[in-house]
Short mmCIF file of C-alpha atoms in Angstrom, two decimals:
data_model
loop_
_atom_site.label_atom_id
_atom_site.label_comp_id
_atom_site.label_asym_id
_atom_site.label_seq_id
_atom_site.Cartn_x
_atom_site.Cartn_y
_atom_site.Cartn_z
CA MET A 1 62.93 69.14 100.95
CA SER A 2 63.27 71.77 103.69
CA PHE A 3 66.49 72.41 105.59
CA SER A 4 65.06 70.93 108.80
CA GLU A 5 63.96 67.82 106.90
CA ASP A 6 67.49 67.52 105.51
CA LEU A 7 68.81 67.73 109.05
CA PHE A 8 66.64 64.92 110.38
CA LYS A 9 67.40 62.80 107.30
CA GLU A 10 71.15 63.29 107.80
CA LEU A 11 70.95 62.48 111.51
CA SER A 12 68.72 59.46 110.94
CA ILE A 13 71.05 58.02 108.30
CA ARG A 14 74.08 58.59 110.47
CA SER A 15 72.41 57.08 113.54
CA GLU A 16 71.37 54.01 111.52
CA TYR A 17 74.75 53.29 109.96
CA GLU A 18 77.02 54.62 112.70
CA PRO A 19 75.85 53.18 116.05
CA ASP A 20 78.81 54.76 117.83
CA TYR A 21 77.71 58.22 116.69
CA SER A 22 74.13 57.57 117.77
CA GLU A 23 75.24 56.32 121.17
CA LYS A 24 77.62 59.23 121.77
CA SER A 25 75.12 61.90 120.74
CA THR A 26 72.36 60.31 122.83
CA ASN A 27 74.65 59.95 125.84
CA LEU A 28 75.66 63.61 125.52
CA ARG A 29 72.03 64.77 125.46
CA ILE A 30 71.14 62.61 128.48
CA PHE A 31 74.23 63.81 130.34
CA LEU A 32 73.34 67.47 129.75
CA GLU A 33 69.69 66.89 130.71
CA ASN A 34 70.79 65.28 133.98
CA ALA A 35 73.16 68.17 134.68
CA ILE A 36 70.31 70.66 134.19
CA LEU A 37 67.87 68.73 136.37
CA SER A 38 70.42 68.10 139.12
CA GLY A 39 71.60 71.72 139.11
CA ASN A 40 75.21 70.50 139.04
CA ILE A 41 77.09 73.16 137.09
CA LYS A 42 80.46 71.56 137.89
CA MET A 43 79.60 68.71 135.52
CA ILE A 44 79.55 71.17 132.62
CA GLN A 45 82.55 73.19 133.75
CA LYS A 46 84.61 70.00 133.90
CA ILE A 47 83.81 69.20 130.27
CA ASP A 48 84.49 72.74 129.10
CA SER A 49 87.97 72.75 130.66
CA ASP A 50 88.99 69.32 129.32
CA ARG A 51 90.62 69.42 125.87
CA GLU A 52 89.98 65.73 125.21
CA GLN A 53 86.31 66.09 126.09
CA ILE A 54 86.03 69.08 123.75
CA LYS A 55 87.71 67.02 121.03
CA ASP A 56 85.14 64.24 121.50
CA LEU A 57 82.31 66.75 121.36
CA LYS A 58 83.60 68.12 118.07
CA LEU A 59 83.65 64.57 116.68
CA ILE A 60 80.03 64.09 117.73
CA PHE A 61 79.16 67.23 115.78
CA ASP A 62 81.10 66.16 112.69
CA GLU A 63 78.60 67.68 110.29
CA ASP A 64 78.25 70.82 108.23
CA LEU A 65 78.28 73.86 110.57
CA SER A 66 74.77 74.96 109.61
CA ILE A 67 73.38 71.49 110.36
CA VAL A 68 75.16 71.38 113.71
CA LYS A 69 73.67 74.78 114.59
CA LEU A 70 70.17 73.57 113.85
CA TYR A 71 70.75 70.36 115.79
CA ILE A 72 72.02 72.29 118.82
CA ALA A 73 69.10 74.72 118.58
CA SER A 74 66.68 71.78 118.66
CA THR A 75 68.35 70.27 121.74
CA ILE A 76 68.34 73.65 123.47
CA THR A 77 64.60 73.86 122.80
CA SER A 78 64.23 70.45 124.43
CA PHE A 79 66.36 71.49 127.43
CA VAL A 80 64.29 74.65 127.92
CA SER A 81 61.03 72.65 127.79
CA ILE A 82 62.38 70.22 130.39
CA SER A 83 63.42 73.15 132.58
CA ILE A 84 59.94 74.69 132.40
CA LYS A 85 58.36 71.36 133.36
CA ASN A 86 60.70 71.24 136.35
CA GLY A 87 59.86 74.66 137.75
CA LEU A 88 61.65 77.31 135.68
CA PRO A 89 59.19 80.19 135.11
CA LYS A 90 58.15 80.23 131.45
CA ASP A 91 58.96 83.91 130.89
CA VAL A 92 62.52 83.42 132.15
CA ALA A 93 62.93 80.35 129.94
CA GLU A 94 61.58 82.02 126.79
CA ILE A 95 63.78 85.09 127.18
CA ALA A 96 66.80 82.86 127.73
CA LYS A 97 65.94 80.72 124.70
CA LYS A 98 65.96 83.74 122.38
CA ARG A 99 69.37 84.75 123.73
CA TYR A 100 70.68 81.21 123.25
CA TYR A 101 69.51 81.12 119.63
CA ALA A 102 71.33 84.38 118.94
CA LYS A 103 74.56 83.01 120.42
CA ILE A 104 74.33 79.86 118.31
CA ALA A 105 73.61 81.84 115.13
CA ASN A 106 76.68 84.04 115.68
CA CYS A 107 79.14 81.13 115.98
CA ASN A 108 81.47 80.83 112.99
CA ASN A 109 83.31 77.59 113.78
CA LYS A 110 82.69 74.33 115.61
CA GLU A 111 85.08 75.07 118.47
CA ASP A 112 83.19 78.24 119.35
CA LEU A 113 79.90 76.42 118.84
CA VAL A 114 80.83 73.66 121.30
CA HIS A 115 82.06 76.24 123.82
CA HIS A 116 78.86 78.30 123.58
CA TYR A 117 76.72 75.17 123.71
CA LEU A 118 78.20 74.23 127.08
CA LYS A 119 77.98 77.82 128.31
CA ILE A 120 74.30 77.88 127.36
CA VAL A 121 73.70 74.74 129.43
CA GLU A 122 75.61 76.39 132.31
CA GLU A 123 73.33 79.44 132.10
CA LEU A 124 70.27 77.20 132.08
CA ILE A 125 71.50 75.41 135.21
CA GLU A 126 72.13 78.76 136.90
CA ALA A 127 68.61 79.89 135.96
CA MET A 128 67.15 76.66 137.35
CA ASN A 129 69.08 77.10 140.60
CA ARG A 130 68.01 80.73 140.84
CA TYR A 131 64.40 80.65 139.71
CA SER A 132 63.01 77.10 139.87
CA ILE A 133 59.77 77.00 141.88
CA LYS A 134 59.33 73.22 141.90
CA ASN A 135 60.16 72.71 145.58
CA TYR A 136 58.32 75.75 146.93
CA SER A 137 55.00 75.67 148.74
CA LEU A 138 51.88 76.42 146.72
CA VAL A 139 51.45 79.92 148.14
CA VAL A 140 55.06 80.86 147.28
CA LYS A 141 54.70 79.38 143.79
CA MET A 142 51.60 81.50 143.27
CA ALA A 143 53.45 84.60 144.46
CA ILE A 144 56.39 83.97 142.14
CA GLU A 145 54.14 83.33 139.15
CA TYR A 146 52.25 86.55 139.85
CA ILE A 147 55.52 88.51 140.05
CA HIS A 148 56.79 87.10 136.74
CA ASN A 149 53.46 87.71 135.02
CA ASN A 150 53.44 91.34 136.16
CA LYS A 151 57.08 92.30 135.72
CA PHE A 152 56.15 95.25 133.49
CA LYS A 153 54.14 96.80 136.33
CA PHE A 154 55.46 98.36 139.50
CA ILE A 155 54.07 96.11 142.21
CA TYR A 156 54.56 95.90 145.95
CA ALA A 157 54.49 92.95 148.33
CA ASN A 158 50.99 93.99 149.31
CA ASP A 159 49.85 93.74 145.67
CA VAL A 160 51.18 90.18 145.51
CA SER A 161 49.45 89.06 148.70
CA ASN A 162 46.17 90.69 147.62
CA ALA A 163 46.34 89.06 144.19
CA ILE A 164 46.71 85.57 145.62
CA LYS A 165 44.39 86.31 148.56
CA THR A 166 46.93 85.60 151.30
CA ASN A 167 47.83 87.48 154.47
CA ARG A 168 50.80 89.73 153.66
CA CYS A 169 52.76 89.03 156.85
CA TYR A 170 52.31 85.28 156.46
CA LEU A 171 53.33 85.41 152.80
CA SER A 172 56.35 87.63 153.48
CA LYS A 173 57.71 85.27 156.13
CA ARG A 174 57.01 82.15 154.08
CA PHE A 175 58.58 83.73 151.00
CA LYS A 176 61.74 84.79 152.84
CA ASP A 177 62.09 81.38 154.49
CA GLU A 178 61.75 79.47 151.22
CA VAL A 179 63.28 81.78 148.63
CA GLY A 180 65.92 83.38 150.83
CA GLN A 181 65.03 86.97 150.00
CA THR A 182 62.17 89.39 150.52
CA ILE A 183 59.29 89.70 148.08
CA THR A 184 60.40 93.24 147.24
CA ASP A 185 63.96 92.15 146.46
CA TYR A 186 62.66 89.31 144.31
CA ILE A 187 60.43 91.71 142.37
CA HIS A 188 63.39 93.99 141.70
CA ARG A 189 65.66 91.07 140.75
CA VAL A 190 63.22 89.79 138.15
CA LYS A 191 63.01 93.29 136.68
CA MET A 192 66.78 93.78 136.73
CA GLU A 193 67.39 90.49 134.92
CA LEU A 194 64.98 91.63 132.23
CA ALA A 195 66.65 95.05 132.19
CA ILE A 196 69.88 93.36 131.11
CA GLU A 197 68.10 91.69 128.20
CA LEU A 198 66.55 94.99 127.13
CA ILE A 199 69.83 96.88 127.40
CA GLU A 200 71.72 94.28 125.37
CA SER A 201 69.03 94.35 122.67
CA ASN A 202 70.15 97.91 121.78
CA ILE A 203 66.54 98.77 120.97
CA TYR A 204 65.55 100.88 123.99
CA LYS A 205 67.01 103.90 125.72
CA PHE A 206 67.62 103.66 129.47
CA ASN A 207 64.66 105.87 130.36
CA GLU A 208 62.43 103.76 128.09
CA ILE A 209 63.54 100.58 129.84
CA SER A 210 62.84 102.24 133.17
CA GLU A 211 59.28 103.05 132.05
CA LEU A 212 58.73 99.60 130.52
CA LEU A 213 59.59 97.97 133.84
CA GLY A 214 57.22 100.20 135.76
CA TYR A 215 59.68 102.52 137.53
CA ALA A 216 58.46 106.06 138.15
CA ASN A 217 61.78 107.65 137.19
CA TYR A 218 65.15 106.71 135.74
CA SER A 219 67.06 107.78 138.85
CA TYR A 220 65.37 105.15 141.00
CA PHE A 221 65.71 102.52 138.27
CA SER A 222 69.45 103.22 138.03
CA LYS A 223 69.83 102.94 141.80
CA VAL A 224 68.10 99.54 141.87
CA PHE A 225 70.10 98.39 138.84
CA LYS A 226 73.36 99.25 140.59
CA LYS A 227 72.26 97.37 143.70
CA PHE A 228 71.85 94.15 141.72
CA HIS A 229 74.56 94.51 139.08
CA SER A 230 77.16 96.60 140.98
CA LYS A 231 77.21 99.25 138.25
CA THR A 232 74.87 101.76 136.65
CA PRO A 233 73.16 100.96 133.32
CA ASN A 234 75.52 103.37 131.59
CA SER A 235 78.59 101.66 133.05
CA TYR A 236 77.18 98.27 132.16
CA ILE A 237 76.64 99.10 128.48
CA LYS A 238 80.17 100.49 128.21
CA GLY A 239 81.56 97.21 129.50
CA ILE A 240 79.83 95.03 126.91
#
């Protein structure tokens, strides 16, 4: 029997013979789903700062650490899928999911695991609040999807409007009104969020990241990075 099959067998047995466990774990999942969909990060922060709540969470996850990790990973997958269905761009969600899995894998005890679990949900809520396109008009949704799908190219606002066959001035105004920032700033922000992921991967050099994201030279890339993250790439990596 595979490890994942063992997990589901363990959880099924426990749910069948321990109704309280089943109810608590189900209530927790529903609570976290509602927090993600409502965008209410305070719900999670309240749990994370309450010792009794943390104690209850640890009781819910009263299993072998490796089983708890797999269970949490499966719920995170579910949360990410729900977020995508509710407007989170798929590329943002998939990048985040990989980072979440790495955090879970690196936890060595249940206290850290619970803490990171809640922090992951916080990050997902922040991503939903920042990137969700569910409530935008169709033309703005199309623009955002085009930007995310072309984040490895250097594109301008004019490229976006041409791609979705919309007047640039009309799109720029509509975009600013709905998203709260210019198309150009949004393009850079998407790239700078990805730049963080690439830097933290320790795979690429700064100039390689600059090229991957479509910037003509590292100097300009560094300037844009500092605008969004208040420090240069070099300063950022030193602070990790």
